[in-house]
Coordinates of C-alpha atoms in Angstrom, one line a residue:
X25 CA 69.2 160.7 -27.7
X26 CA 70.8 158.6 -24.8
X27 CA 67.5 157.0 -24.0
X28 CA 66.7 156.1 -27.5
X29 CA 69.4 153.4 -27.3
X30 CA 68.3 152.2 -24.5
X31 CA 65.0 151.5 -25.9
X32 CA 65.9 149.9 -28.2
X33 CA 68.2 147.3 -25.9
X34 CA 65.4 144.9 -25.6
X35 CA 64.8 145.1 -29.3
X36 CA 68.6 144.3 -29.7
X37 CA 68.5 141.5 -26.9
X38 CA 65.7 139.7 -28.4
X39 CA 67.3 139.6 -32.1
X40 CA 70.9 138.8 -31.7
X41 CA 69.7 136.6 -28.4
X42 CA 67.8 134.4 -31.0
X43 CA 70.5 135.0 -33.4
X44 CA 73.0 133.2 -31.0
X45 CA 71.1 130.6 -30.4
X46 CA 70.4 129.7 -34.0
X47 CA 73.7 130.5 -35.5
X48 CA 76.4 130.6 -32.9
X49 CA 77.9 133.0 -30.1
X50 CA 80.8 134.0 -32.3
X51 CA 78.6 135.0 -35.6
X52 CA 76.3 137.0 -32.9
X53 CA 79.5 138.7 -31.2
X54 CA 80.5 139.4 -34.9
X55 CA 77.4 141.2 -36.3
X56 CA 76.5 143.1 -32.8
X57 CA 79.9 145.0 -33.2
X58 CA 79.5 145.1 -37.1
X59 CA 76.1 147.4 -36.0
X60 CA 77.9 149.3 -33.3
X61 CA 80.5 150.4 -36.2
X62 CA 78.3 151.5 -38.4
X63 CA 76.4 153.2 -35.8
X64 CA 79.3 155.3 -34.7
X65 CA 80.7 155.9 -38.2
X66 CA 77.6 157.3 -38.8
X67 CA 77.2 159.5 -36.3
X68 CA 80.9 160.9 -36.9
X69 CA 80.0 161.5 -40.5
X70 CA 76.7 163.0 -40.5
X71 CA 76.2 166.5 -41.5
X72 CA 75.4 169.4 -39.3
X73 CA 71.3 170.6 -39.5
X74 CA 72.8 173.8 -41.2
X75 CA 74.2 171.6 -44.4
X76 CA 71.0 169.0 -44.4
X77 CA 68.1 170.0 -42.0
X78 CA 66.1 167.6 -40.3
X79 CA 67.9 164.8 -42.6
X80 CA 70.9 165.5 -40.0
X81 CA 69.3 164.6 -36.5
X82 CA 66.9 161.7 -38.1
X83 CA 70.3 159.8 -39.3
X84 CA 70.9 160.6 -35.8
X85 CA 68.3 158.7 -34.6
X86 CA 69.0 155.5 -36.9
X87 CA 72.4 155.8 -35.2
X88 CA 71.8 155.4 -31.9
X89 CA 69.1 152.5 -32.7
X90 CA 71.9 150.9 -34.9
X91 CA 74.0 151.1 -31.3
X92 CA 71.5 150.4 -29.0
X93 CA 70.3 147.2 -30.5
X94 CA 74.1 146.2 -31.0
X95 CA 74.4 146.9 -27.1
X96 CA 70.9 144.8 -25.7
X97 CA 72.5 141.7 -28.4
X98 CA 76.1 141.9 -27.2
X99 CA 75.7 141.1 -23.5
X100 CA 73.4 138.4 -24.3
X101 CA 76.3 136.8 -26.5
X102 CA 79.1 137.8 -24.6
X103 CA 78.1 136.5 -21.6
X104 CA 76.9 133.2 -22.9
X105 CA 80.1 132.8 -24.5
X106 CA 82.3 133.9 -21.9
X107 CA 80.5 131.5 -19.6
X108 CA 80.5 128.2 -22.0
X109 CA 84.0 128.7 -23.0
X110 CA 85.3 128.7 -19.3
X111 CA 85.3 125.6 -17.3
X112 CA 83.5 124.9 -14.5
X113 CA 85.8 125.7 -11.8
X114 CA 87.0 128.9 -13.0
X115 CA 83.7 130.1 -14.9
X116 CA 83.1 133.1 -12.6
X117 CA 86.7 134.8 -12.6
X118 CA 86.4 134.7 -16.6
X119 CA 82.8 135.7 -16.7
X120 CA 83.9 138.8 -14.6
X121 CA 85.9 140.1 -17.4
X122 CA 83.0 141.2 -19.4
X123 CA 82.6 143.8 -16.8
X124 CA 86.6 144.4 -16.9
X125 CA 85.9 145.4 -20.6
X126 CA 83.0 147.3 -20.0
X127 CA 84.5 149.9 -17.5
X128 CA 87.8 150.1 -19.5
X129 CA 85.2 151.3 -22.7
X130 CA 83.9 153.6 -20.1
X131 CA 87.8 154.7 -18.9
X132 CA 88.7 155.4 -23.0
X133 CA 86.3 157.3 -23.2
X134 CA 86.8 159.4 -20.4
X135 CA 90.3 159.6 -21.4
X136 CA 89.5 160.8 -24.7
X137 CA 87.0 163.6 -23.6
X138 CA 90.1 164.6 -21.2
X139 CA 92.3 165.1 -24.2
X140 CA 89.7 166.5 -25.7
X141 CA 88.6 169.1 -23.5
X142 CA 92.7 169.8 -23.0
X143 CA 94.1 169.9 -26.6
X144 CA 90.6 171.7 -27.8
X145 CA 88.8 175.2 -27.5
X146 CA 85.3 175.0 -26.2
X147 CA 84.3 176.3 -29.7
X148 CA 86.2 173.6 -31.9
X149 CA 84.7 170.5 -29.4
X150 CA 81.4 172.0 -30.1
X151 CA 81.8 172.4 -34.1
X152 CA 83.3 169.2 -34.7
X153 CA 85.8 168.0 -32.1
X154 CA 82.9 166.2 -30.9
X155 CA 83.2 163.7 -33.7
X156 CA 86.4 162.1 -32.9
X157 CA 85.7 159.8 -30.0
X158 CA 82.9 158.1 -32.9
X159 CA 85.6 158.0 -35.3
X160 CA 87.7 156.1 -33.1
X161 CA 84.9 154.3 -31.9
X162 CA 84.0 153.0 -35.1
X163 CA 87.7 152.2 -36.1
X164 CA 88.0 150.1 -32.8
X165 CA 84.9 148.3 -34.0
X166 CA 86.7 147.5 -37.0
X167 CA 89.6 146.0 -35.2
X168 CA 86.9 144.1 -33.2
X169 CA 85.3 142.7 -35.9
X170 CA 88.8 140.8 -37.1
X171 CA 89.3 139.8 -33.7
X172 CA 85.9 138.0 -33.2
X173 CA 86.1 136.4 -36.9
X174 CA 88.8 134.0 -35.6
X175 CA 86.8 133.1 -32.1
X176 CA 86.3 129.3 -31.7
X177 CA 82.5 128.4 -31.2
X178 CA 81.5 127.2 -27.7
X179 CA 81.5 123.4 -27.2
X180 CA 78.0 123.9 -25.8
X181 CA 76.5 125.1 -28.4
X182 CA 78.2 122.7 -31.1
X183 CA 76.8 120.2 -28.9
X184 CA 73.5 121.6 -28.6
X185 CA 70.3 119.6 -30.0
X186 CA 70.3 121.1 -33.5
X187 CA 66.2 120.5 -33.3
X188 CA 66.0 122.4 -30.2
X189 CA 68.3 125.0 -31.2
X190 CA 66.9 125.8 -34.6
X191 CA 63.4 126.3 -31.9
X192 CA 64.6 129.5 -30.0
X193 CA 62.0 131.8 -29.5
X194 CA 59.8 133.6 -27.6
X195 CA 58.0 130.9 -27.0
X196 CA 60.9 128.6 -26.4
X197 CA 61.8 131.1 -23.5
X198 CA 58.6 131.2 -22.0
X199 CA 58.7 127.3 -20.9
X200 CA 61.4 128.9 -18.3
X201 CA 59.6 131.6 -16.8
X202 CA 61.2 131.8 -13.6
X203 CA 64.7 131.8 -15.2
X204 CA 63.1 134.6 -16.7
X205 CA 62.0 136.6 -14.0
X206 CA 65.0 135.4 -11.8
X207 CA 67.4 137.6 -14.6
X208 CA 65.2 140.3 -14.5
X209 CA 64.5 140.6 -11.2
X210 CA 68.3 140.0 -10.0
X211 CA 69.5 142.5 -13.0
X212 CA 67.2 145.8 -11.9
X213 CA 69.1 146.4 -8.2
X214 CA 72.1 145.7 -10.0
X215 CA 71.8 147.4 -13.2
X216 CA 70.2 150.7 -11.4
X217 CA 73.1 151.0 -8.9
X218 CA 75.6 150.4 -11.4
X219 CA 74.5 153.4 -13.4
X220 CA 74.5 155.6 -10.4
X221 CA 77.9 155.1 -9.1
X222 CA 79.6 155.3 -12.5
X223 CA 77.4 157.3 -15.5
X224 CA 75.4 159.5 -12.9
X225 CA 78.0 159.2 -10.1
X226 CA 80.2 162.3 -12.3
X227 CA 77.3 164.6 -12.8
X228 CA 76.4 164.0 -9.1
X229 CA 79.9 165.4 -7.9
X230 CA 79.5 168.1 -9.8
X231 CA 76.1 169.6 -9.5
X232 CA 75.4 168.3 -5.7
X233 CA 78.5 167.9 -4.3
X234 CA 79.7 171.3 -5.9
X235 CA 83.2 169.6 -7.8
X236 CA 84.2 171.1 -11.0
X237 CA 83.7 169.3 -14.2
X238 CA 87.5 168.4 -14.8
X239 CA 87.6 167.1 -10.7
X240 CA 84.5 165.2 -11.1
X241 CA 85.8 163.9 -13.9
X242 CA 89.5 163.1 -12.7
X243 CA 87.3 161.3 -9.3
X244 CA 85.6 159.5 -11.9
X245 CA 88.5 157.7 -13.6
X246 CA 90.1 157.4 -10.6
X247 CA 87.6 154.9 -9.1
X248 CA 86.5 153.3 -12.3
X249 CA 89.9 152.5 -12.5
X250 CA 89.5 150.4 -9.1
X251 CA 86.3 148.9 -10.0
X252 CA 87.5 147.3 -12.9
X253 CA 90.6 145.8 -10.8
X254 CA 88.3 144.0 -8.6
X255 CA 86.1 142.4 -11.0
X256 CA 88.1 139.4 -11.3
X257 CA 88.8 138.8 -7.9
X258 CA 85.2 138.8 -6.9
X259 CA 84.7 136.5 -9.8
X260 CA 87.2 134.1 -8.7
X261 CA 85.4 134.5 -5.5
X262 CA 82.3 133.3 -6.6
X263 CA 84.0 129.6 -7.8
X264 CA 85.6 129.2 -4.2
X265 CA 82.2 130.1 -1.9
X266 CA 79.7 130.2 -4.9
X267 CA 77.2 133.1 -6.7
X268 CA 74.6 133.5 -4.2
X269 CA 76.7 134.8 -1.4
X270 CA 78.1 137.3 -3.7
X271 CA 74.6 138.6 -4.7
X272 CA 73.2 138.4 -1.2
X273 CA 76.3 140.5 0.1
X274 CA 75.1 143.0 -2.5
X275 CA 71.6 143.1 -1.7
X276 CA 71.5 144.0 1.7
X277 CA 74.9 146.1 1.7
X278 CA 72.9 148.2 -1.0
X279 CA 70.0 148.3 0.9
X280 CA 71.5 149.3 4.2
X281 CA 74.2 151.7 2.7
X282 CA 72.6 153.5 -0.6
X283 CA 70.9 156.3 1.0
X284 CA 73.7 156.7 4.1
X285 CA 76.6 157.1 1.4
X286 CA 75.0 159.3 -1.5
X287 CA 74.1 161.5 1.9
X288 CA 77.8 161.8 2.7
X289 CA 78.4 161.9 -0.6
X290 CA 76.5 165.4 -0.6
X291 CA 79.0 167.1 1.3
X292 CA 82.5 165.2 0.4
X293 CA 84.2 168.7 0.4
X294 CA 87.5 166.7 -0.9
X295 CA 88.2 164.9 -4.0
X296 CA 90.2 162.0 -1.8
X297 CA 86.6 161.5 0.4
X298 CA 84.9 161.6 -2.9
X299 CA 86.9 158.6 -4.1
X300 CA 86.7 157.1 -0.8
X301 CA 83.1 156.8 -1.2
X302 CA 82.6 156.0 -4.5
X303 CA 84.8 153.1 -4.5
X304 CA 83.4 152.0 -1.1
X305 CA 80.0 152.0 -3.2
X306 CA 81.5 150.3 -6.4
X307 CA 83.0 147.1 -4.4
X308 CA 79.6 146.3 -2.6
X309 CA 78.1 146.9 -6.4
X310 CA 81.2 144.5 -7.8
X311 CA 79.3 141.5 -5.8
X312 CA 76.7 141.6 -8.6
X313 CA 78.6 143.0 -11.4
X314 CA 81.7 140.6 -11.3
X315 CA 78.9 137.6 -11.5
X316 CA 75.7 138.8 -12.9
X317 CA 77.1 137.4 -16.4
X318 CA 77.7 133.7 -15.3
X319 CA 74.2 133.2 -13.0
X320 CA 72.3 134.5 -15.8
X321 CA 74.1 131.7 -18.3
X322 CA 73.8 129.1 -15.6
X323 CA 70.4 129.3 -15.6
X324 CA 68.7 128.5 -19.2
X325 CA 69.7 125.5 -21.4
X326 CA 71.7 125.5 -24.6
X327 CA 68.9 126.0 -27.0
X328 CA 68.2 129.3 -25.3
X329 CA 70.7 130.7 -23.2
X330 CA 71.5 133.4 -25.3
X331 CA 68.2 134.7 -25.1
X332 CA 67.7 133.9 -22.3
X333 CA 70.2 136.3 -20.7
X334 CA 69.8 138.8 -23.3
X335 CA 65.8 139.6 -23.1
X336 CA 65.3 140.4 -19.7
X337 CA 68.2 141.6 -18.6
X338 CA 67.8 144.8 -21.7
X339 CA 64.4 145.2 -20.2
X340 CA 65.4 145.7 -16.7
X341 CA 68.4 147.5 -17.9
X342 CA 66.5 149.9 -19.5
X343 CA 63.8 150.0 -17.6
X344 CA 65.7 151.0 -14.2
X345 CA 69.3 151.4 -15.6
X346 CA 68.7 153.7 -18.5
X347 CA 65.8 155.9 -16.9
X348 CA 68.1 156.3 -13.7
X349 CA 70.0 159.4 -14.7
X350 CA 66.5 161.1 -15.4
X351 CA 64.9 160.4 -12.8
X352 CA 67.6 161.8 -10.7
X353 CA 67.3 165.0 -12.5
X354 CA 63.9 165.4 -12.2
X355 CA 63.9 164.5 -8.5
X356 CA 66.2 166.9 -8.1
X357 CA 64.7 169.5 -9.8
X358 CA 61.6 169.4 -8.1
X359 CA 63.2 169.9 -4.6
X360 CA 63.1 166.2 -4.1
X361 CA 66.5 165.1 -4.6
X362 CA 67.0 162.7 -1.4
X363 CA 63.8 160.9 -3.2
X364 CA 65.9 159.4 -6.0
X365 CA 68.3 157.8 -2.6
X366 CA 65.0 156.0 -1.4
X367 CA 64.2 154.8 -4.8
X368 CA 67.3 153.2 -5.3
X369 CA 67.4 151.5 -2.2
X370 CA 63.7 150.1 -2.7
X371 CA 64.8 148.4 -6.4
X372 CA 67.7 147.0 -5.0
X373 CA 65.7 145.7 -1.8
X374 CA 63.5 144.2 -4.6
X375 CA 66.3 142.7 -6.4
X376 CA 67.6 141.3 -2.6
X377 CA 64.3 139.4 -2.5
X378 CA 65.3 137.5 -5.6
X379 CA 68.4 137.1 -4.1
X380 CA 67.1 135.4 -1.1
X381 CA 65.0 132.8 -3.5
X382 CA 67.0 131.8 -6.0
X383 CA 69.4 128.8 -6.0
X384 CA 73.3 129.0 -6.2
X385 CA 73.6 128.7 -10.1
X386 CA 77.5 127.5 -8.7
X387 CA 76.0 124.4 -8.0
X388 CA 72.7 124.1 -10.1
X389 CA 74.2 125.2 -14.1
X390 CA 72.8 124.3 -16.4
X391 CA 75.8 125.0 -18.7
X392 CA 76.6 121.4 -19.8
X393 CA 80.5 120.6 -20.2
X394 CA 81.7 118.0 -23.0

């Protein structure tokens, strides 16, 4: 069920990209959270397989595509946004906080399950306790939705050719293929380590490194909660010394340190060298996440930024982002689990080659300021 919204993130990129472009950031921002409420609404109110039969697991289904197509369209138009809105001395440092408000969805939820898992028997979570995090999910949404409604467009896209706007496409993308390939190339390392140190970083404490679930858990928060304190200042970073630096710090720090570090991880024994080790991970990973939002803006024009960023990015997301978790499983299952260290390290080496190519979007943008 978790993979099926990831396929579906290039599906999602690809529409509300083009959606963006045509009709504005703020209408995109508007309909990709209008999808992810309905999509957890409908998950919370969907009736067991007892009550409905295989009616219950297929509205399931249409659930998480609902969410995973609102999730590949929302960083396409977030990021765009974020990045026109902001000026150009100061783009990175607001940029960054699209990752700031990422993690802290990823700290409510953890916090919820907490409470969860404290205030409910085993039994009720697993009858219909499980339900609540979508309810509030979807009434978060709602709150989201008013929020966005009363957004200011960007000036860039007001100003934008209304010809060459109207034009987005496929095609339109296509006459900048190495924009294209830059995002998706620079997005895999990024987008792969990201998932490990954070989504798979919790289940690796507990069945590697032998933590219980409510330490792993506790670990977790704890350096999610650092992560997301950094963003900004690595963003404002990035304006003083410029994008590429940032990028290159991650690329070979990641390739030097992934395998070393999830080997100590291993045998952490304590939940303070746990943290320790995990946050050491998460700050070289903050060099790409605190900026990976602006370089991808700063590299297409108006008429098809949003897609632009959008497209590729899902693909490599879910390509290496979304499959990570599994493959780490399986690895490990088959004896091989030290394989998945030496995987990681050669898609992030990959994205360090695209790294070492690329100009500094700082002071190439093409995000035009009127």
């Amino acid at each position: 069920m978790f993979a099926v919204g990831f396929f579906m993130r290039p599906i999602g990129g690809w529409l509300l990209g083009r959606y963006a472009d045509r009709h504005g950031r703020r209408a995109a921002l508007t309909l990709s959270v209008m999808l992810m409420c309905g999509g957890s609404l409908l998950i919370a109110v969907t009736p067991s397989y007892a009550t409905i039969g295989v009616a219950a697991p297929a509205l399931l289904v249409i659930a998480r595509l609902l969410q995973g197509i609102s999730v590949g369209g929302e960083y396409g138009a977030s990021a765009t946004y974020l990045s026109e809105r902001a000026g150009r001395a100061n783009r990175g440092f607001f940029s960054s906080f699209q990752y700031v408000t990422l993690i802290l969805g990823q700290l409510l939820a953890l916090s919820v399950l907490l409470v969860l898992q404290w205030a409910l028997t085993e039994a009720q979570l697993s009858a219909w306790g499980w339900r609540i995090p979508f309810v509030i999910g979807a009434a978060a949404a709602v709150v989201a939705v008013w929020l966005r409604r009363s957004l200011d467009e960007t000036v860039s896209f007001r100003n934008a050719n209304r010809e060459h706007t109207a034009e987005s496409s496929l095609r339109g993308l296509m006459r900048h293929p190495r924009a294209v390939a830059a995002v998706f190339g620079l997005t895999a390392g990024g987008a792969l380590s990201f998932y490990v140190f954070t989504t798979y970083a919790q289940k690796f404490l507990v069945n590697t490194a032998g933590f219980s679930k409510e330490m792993a858990s506790q670990v977790n928060a704890a350096t999610l909660v650092v992560f997301m304190c950094v963003q900004p200042l690595f963003g404002a970073l990035s304006d003083r010394i410029g994008r590429r630096p940032l990028l290159l710090t991650f690329g070979v720090l990641g390739t030097l340190g992934t395998v070393p570090l999830l080997t100590a991880l291993e045998t952490a024994g304590s939940p303070l060298r746990a943290f320790l080790l995990l946050t050491a991970a998460l700050l070289v990973v903050s060099c790409y996440t605190s900026i990976n939002a602006v370089v991808k803006a700063e590299l297409f024009p108006t008429e098809v930024r949003a897609l632009g960023v959008a497209l590729p990015y899902a693909l490599a997301v879910s390509i290496f982002g979304g499959t990570a978790e599994y493959v780490a499983l399986y690895l490990k299952g088959a004896g091989h689990e030290r394989w998945f260290y030496w995987y990681a390290t050669a898609i992030v080496a990959c994205s360090l080659a695209v790294y070492a190519v690329m100009p500094d979007t700082k002071r190439h943008s093409r995000i035009v300021e009127d």
